[in-house]
């Protein structure tokens, strides 16, 4: 379910038709037993209920995998996947709940299950809702994991996990905060400031807005911190901008214009 739909049985990949695949995917995303009427209405919305019911019956008949479905033989029974069917999405949800719980970590856990969306190429309304819900949950879990890793002193792992969250949602405020905090916990103020500047540039170029208020409060008072508590001296920029490059000397003051990356201009 994560990344793409694949059904395996006894070590072999099982092909399914389009409608049969949709039924199995729906039941994988909704682990509780589903009424046939509700399932048919979600999978084939906008048409007559009788037509949707007929399409569901045909799709169930096309799922020729023994032991995969519960209730398929009884037209009055609710439908679900069999209890012994393993679903990667269910495993990911267990991981999310584990990260939300208390306790410390002794080592970095595997987070591969939290790096993919639910069936990203599918466009049905029912899957779009579940995809966004899972996306928010998994990103939040990654951010919580960053804090746990930092508390355990596993700073390199915390930074790596935070970078995964930022790569998946570059404009997400909480993901960027987690990365900045991970760098600061590691003692790498330069990297933290670079992330702040990169985020500010991203927001300026995408929505024309500043970094959310209060993010600069993550940094301890220091002359090295280029954003002086809510005040940024405007910098004249060249006509062609490169990411994270700024002028060391404004135009019109003579001398050669230098471009530096990251934080403030030395001596200013």
Short mmCIF file of C-alpha atoms in Angstrom, two decimals:
data_model
loop_
_atom_site.label_atom_id
_atom_site.label_comp_id
_atom_site.label_asym_id
_atom_site.label_seq_id
_atom_site.Cartn_x
_atom_site.Cartn_y
_atom_site.Cartn_z
CA UNK A 1 0.00 0.00 0.00
CA UNK A 2 2.90 2.36 0.60
CA UNK A 3 4.40 3.71 -2.60
CA UNK A 4 2.50 1.32 -4.86
CA UNK A 5 -0.01 -1.52 -4.68
CA UNK A 6 1.43 -5.03 -4.65
CA UNK A 7 -0.15 -8.28 -3.48
CA UNK A 8 2.08 -11.22 -2.56
CA UNK A 9 0.95 -14.75 -1.78
CA UNK A 10 3.37 -17.58 -0.95
CA UNK A 11 6.26 -15.46 -2.16
CA UNK A 12 4.75 -14.74 -5.58
CA UNK A 13 3.19 -11.54 -6.87
CA UNK A 14 -0.53 -11.90 -7.54
CA UNK A 15 -2.01 -9.81 -10.38
CA UNK A 16 -5.46 -8.32 -9.87
CA UNK A 17 -7.83 -6.47 -12.15
CA UNK A 18 -8.50 -2.78 -11.61
CA UNK A 19 -11.74 -3.14 -9.62
CA UNK A 20 -10.48 -6.12 -7.61
CA UNK A 21 -7.37 -4.15 -6.73
CA UNK A 22 -9.48 -1.20 -5.57
CA UNK A 23 -11.53 -3.43 -3.27
CA UNK A 24 -8.47 -5.01 -1.67
CA UNK A 25 -6.79 -1.61 -1.27
CA UNK A 26 -9.87 -0.12 0.37
CA UNK A 27 -10.05 -2.97 2.87
CA UNK A 28 -6.32 -2.64 3.57
CA UNK A 29 -6.72 1.05 4.40
CA UNK A 30 -9.87 0.42 6.47
CA UNK A 31 -9.05 -2.54 8.72
CA UNK A 32 -12.49 -2.71 10.35
CA UNK A 33 -15.21 -4.77 8.60
CA UNK A 34 -16.98 -2.70 5.95
CA UNK A 35 -20.61 -2.92 4.90
CA UNK A 36 -21.08 -3.79 1.26
CA UNK A 37 -23.32 -0.80 0.63
CA UNK A 38 -20.82 1.66 2.11
CA UNK A 39 -17.88 0.05 0.31
CA UNK A 40 -19.67 0.13 -3.04
CA UNK A 41 -20.73 3.75 -2.56
CA UNK A 42 -17.17 4.86 -1.82
CA UNK A 43 -15.59 2.94 -4.69
CA UNK A 44 -18.20 3.84 -7.32
CA UNK A 45 -19.71 7.16 -6.22
CA UNK A 46 -22.18 9.19 -8.22
CA UNK A 47 -24.05 6.32 -9.83
CA UNK A 48 -27.05 4.17 -8.93
CA UNK A 49 -26.59 2.06 -5.80
CA UNK A 50 -27.64 -1.05 -7.70
CA UNK A 51 -24.90 -0.53 -10.30
CA UNK A 52 -22.29 -0.01 -7.59
CA UNK A 53 -23.42 -3.16 -5.81
CA UNK A 54 -23.14 -5.14 -9.04
CA UNK A 55 -19.63 -3.85 -9.69
CA UNK A 56 -18.61 -4.80 -6.16
CA UNK A 57 -19.94 -8.34 -6.60
CA UNK A 58 -18.00 -8.71 -9.85
CA UNK A 59 -14.84 -7.32 -8.24
CA UNK A 60 -15.10 -9.75 -5.32
CA UNK A 61 -15.50 -12.66 -7.70
CA UNK A 62 -12.30 -11.57 -9.47
CA UNK A 63 -10.27 -11.76 -6.24
CA UNK A 64 -9.21 -15.37 -6.69
CA UNK A 65 -6.85 -15.57 -3.72
CA UNK A 66 -7.88 -18.12 -1.08
CA UNK A 67 -7.85 -16.76 2.46
CA UNK A 68 -7.49 -13.12 1.44
CA UNK A 69 -11.01 -11.87 2.21
CA UNK A 70 -13.49 -12.42 5.00
CA UNK A 71 -17.22 -12.26 4.22
CA UNK A 72 -16.91 -12.50 0.45
CA UNK A 73 -19.07 -15.65 0.24
CA UNK A 74 -21.94 -14.24 2.32
CA UNK A 75 -23.80 -11.37 0.67
CA UNK A 76 -25.15 -10.22 4.03
CA UNK A 77 -21.76 -10.19 5.79
CA UNK A 78 -19.39 -7.27 6.18
CA UNK A 79 -16.13 -7.41 4.25
CA UNK A 80 -12.57 -7.27 5.54
CA UNK A 81 -9.14 -8.71 4.90
CA UNK A 82 -8.36 -11.93 6.73
CA UNK A 83 -6.56 -11.51 10.05
CA UNK A 84 -3.40 -13.23 8.83
CA UNK A 85 -2.96 -10.83 5.90
CA UNK A 86 0.03 -8.55 6.51
CA UNK A 87 -0.33 -4.91 5.40
CA UNK A 88 2.63 -2.52 5.38
CA UNK A 89 0.31 0.36 6.26
CA UNK A 90 -0.76 -1.41 9.46
CA UNK A 91 2.88 -1.96 10.36
CA UNK A 92 3.55 1.74 9.76
CA UNK A 93 0.69 2.71 12.06
CA UNK A 94 2.15 0.53 14.82
CA UNK A 95 5.45 2.34 14.36
CA UNK A 96 3.72 5.72 14.58
CA UNK A 97 2.03 4.76 17.84
CA UNK A 98 5.35 3.53 19.23
CA UNK A 99 7.05 6.86 18.50
CA UNK A 100 4.18 8.74 20.14
CA UNK A 101 4.62 6.78 23.37
CA UNK A 102 7.02 7.54 26.18
CA UNK A 103 10.41 6.02 26.87
CA UNK A 104 13.90 6.57 25.57
CA UNK A 105 15.63 5.09 22.56
CA UNK A 106 18.92 3.22 22.62
CA UNK A 107 19.37 3.12 18.87
CA UNK A 108 17.87 4.51 15.71
CA UNK A 109 14.81 2.51 14.60
CA UNK A 110 14.07 1.73 10.98
CA UNK A 111 11.80 4.34 9.41
CA UNK A 112 11.47 3.02 5.85
CA UNK A 113 7.72 2.52 6.39
CA UNK A 114 7.37 6.24 7.10
CA UNK A 115 9.01 7.42 3.89
CA UNK A 116 6.20 6.69 1.42
CA UNK A 117 2.63 7.92 0.94
CA UNK A 118 -0.37 5.65 0.47
CA UNK A 119 -0.72 4.87 -3.25
CA UNK A 120 0.49 8.30 -4.44
CA UNK A 121 -0.60 7.73 -8.05
CA UNK A 122 -4.22 6.91 -7.17
CA UNK A 123 -6.69 9.76 -7.52
CA UNK A 124 -9.94 8.46 -6.01
CA UNK A 125 -11.43 10.81 -3.38
CA UNK A 126 -11.50 8.12 -0.66
CA UNK A 127 -7.78 7.39 -1.00
CA UNK A 128 -6.86 11.10 -1.10
CA UNK A 129 -8.39 11.61 2.34
CA UNK A 130 -6.59 8.61 3.84
CA UNK A 131 -3.33 9.55 2.13
CA UNK A 132 -3.29 13.03 3.65
CA UNK A 133 -4.24 11.71 7.07
CA UNK A 134 -1.40 9.18 7.00
CA UNK A 135 1.02 11.79 5.66
CA UNK A 136 0.37 14.07 8.62
CA UNK A 137 0.70 11.19 11.07
CA UNK A 138 3.97 9.89 9.65
CA UNK A 139 5.59 13.32 9.45
CA UNK A 140 4.59 14.05 13.03
CA UNK A 141 6.03 10.68 14.07
CA UNK A 142 9.35 11.47 12.36
CA UNK A 143 9.50 14.81 14.16
CA UNK A 144 8.81 13.12 17.52
CA UNK A 145 11.51 10.58 16.75
CA UNK A 146 14.01 13.39 16.18
CA UNK A 147 13.44 14.66 19.71
CA UNK A 148 13.80 11.19 21.21
CA UNK A 149 17.06 10.59 19.34
CA UNK A 150 18.46 13.93 20.49
CA UNK A 151 17.52 13.14 24.09
CA UNK A 152 19.36 9.83 23.76
CA UNK A 153 22.46 11.61 22.48
CA UNK A 154 22.12 10.08 19.01
CA UNK A 155 22.58 13.45 17.35
CA UNK A 156 23.73 12.29 13.91
CA UNK A 157 20.70 9.99 13.67
CA UNK A 158 18.40 12.80 14.84
CA UNK A 159 19.72 15.11 12.11
CA UNK A 160 19.34 12.39 9.47
CA UNK A 161 15.72 11.66 10.43
CA UNK A 162 14.92 15.37 10.52
CA UNK A 163 16.41 15.77 7.05
CA UNK A 164 14.09 13.00 5.82
CA UNK A 165 11.08 14.88 7.21
CA UNK A 166 12.21 18.16 5.64
CA UNK A 167 12.85 16.50 2.28
CA UNK A 168 9.31 15.14 2.28
CA UNK A 169 7.72 18.43 3.38
CA UNK A 170 10.15 21.32 2.78
CA UNK A 171 7.69 24.06 3.78
CA UNK A 172 6.41 22.28 6.92
CA UNK A 173 7.23 24.47 9.90
CA UNK A 174 7.45 21.69 12.49
CA UNK A 175 9.78 19.59 10.31
CA UNK A 176 12.15 22.51 9.82
CA UNK A 177 12.04 23.27 13.55
CA UNK A 178 12.92 19.66 14.31
CA UNK A 179 15.96 19.86 12.02
CA UNK A 180 17.14 23.16 13.50
CA UNK A 181 16.73 21.81 17.03
CA UNK A 182 18.61 18.63 16.09
CA UNK A 183 21.54 20.70 14.78
CA UNK A 184 21.53 22.82 17.92
CA UNK A 185 21.44 19.75 20.17
CA UNK A 186 24.45 18.50 18.24
CA UNK A 187 26.18 21.82 18.86
CA UNK A 188 26.27 22.74 15.17
CA UNK A 189 24.99 26.32 15.26
CA UNK A 190 26.30 27.04 11.76
CA UNK A 191 24.19 24.24 10.25
CA UNK A 192 21.17 25.37 12.27
CA UNK A 193 21.50 28.94 11.00
CA UNK A 194 21.93 27.67 7.44
CA UNK A 195 18.66 25.74 7.77
CA UNK A 196 16.90 28.84 9.08
CA UNK A 197 18.16 30.90 6.14
CA UNK A 198 17.23 28.18 3.64
CA UNK A 199 13.71 28.01 5.08
CA UNK A 200 13.34 31.78 4.98
CA UNK A 201 14.43 31.87 1.35
CA UNK A 202 12.02 29.05 0.49
CA UNK A 203 9.06 30.84 2.05
CA UNK A 204 9.98 34.15 0.41
CA UNK A 205 10.21 32.57 -3.03
CA UNK A 206 7.09 30.39 -2.69
CA UNK A 207 4.54 32.41 -0.70
CA UNK A 208 6.31 35.73 -0.21
CA UNK A 209 6.11 35.43 3.57
CA UNK A 210 8.64 35.40 6.41
CA UNK A 211 9.64 32.52 8.63
CA UNK A 212 6.93 31.93 11.27
CA UNK A 213 7.28 34.17 14.29
CA UNK A 214 9.24 32.70 17.16
CA UNK A 215 11.47 30.33 15.21
CA UNK A 216 14.49 32.56 15.81
CA UNK A 217 13.88 32.04 19.53
CA UNK A 218 15.29 28.56 19.07
CA UNK A 219 18.73 30.16 18.97
CA UNK A 220 20.54 31.30 22.11
CA UNK A 221 21.51 35.01 22.25
CA UNK A 222 24.75 35.26 20.31
CA UNK A 223 26.56 37.64 18.00
CA UNK A 224 26.83 34.72 15.58
CA UNK A 225 23.04 34.58 15.18
CA UNK A 226 22.31 36.67 12.06
CA UNK A 227 18.65 37.37 12.82
CA UNK A 228 18.68 39.90 15.65
CA UNK A 229 15.44 39.05 17.43
CA UNK A 230 12.88 40.06 14.86
CA UNK A 231 15.02 42.59 12.98
CA UNK A 232 16.72 41.77 9.70
CA UNK A 233 18.55 44.55 7.94
CA UNK A 234 17.31 44.56 4.32
CA UNK A 235 19.94 43.43 1.86
CA UNK A 236 20.05 44.62 -1.71
CA UNK A 237 20.05 41.69 -4.06
CA UNK A 238 21.37 41.21 -7.54
CA UNK A 239 18.96 40.67 -10.42
CA UNK A 240 19.89 36.99 -10.65
CA UNK A 241 19.59 35.23 -7.30
CA UNK A 242 21.29 31.99 -6.34
CA UNK A 243 20.03 29.92 -3.39
CA UNK A 244 21.53 30.96 -0.02
CA UNK A 245 23.79 33.62 -1.58
CA UNK A 246 23.76 37.17 -0.29
CA UNK A 247 25.79 40.30 -0.99
CA UNK A 248 28.58 41.02 1.47
CA UNK A 249 28.63 44.67 0.39
CA UNK A 250 25.59 46.50 -1.03
CA UNK A 251 25.91 47.98 -4.48
CA UNK A 252 26.97 51.58 -4.55
CA UNK A 253 29.50 51.48 -1.68
CA UNK A 254 32.48 50.81 -3.88
CA UNK A 255 34.78 47.84 -4.01
CA UNK A 256 33.98 44.38 -5.23
CA UNK A 257 30.70 42.72 -4.33
CA UNK A 258 31.27 39.40 -2.55
CA UNK A 259 28.70 36.67 -2.15
CA UNK A 260 28.66 34.51 0.97
CA UNK A 261 26.46 31.62 1.99
CA UNK A 262 24.40 31.06 5.10
CA UNK A 263 24.49 33.52 8.01
CA UNK A 264 25.24 37.19 8.38
CA UNK A 265 27.97 39.10 6.64
CA UNK A 266 31.14 39.10 8.81
CA UNK A 267 31.75 42.38 10.58
CA UNK A 268 28.21 43.69 10.06
#
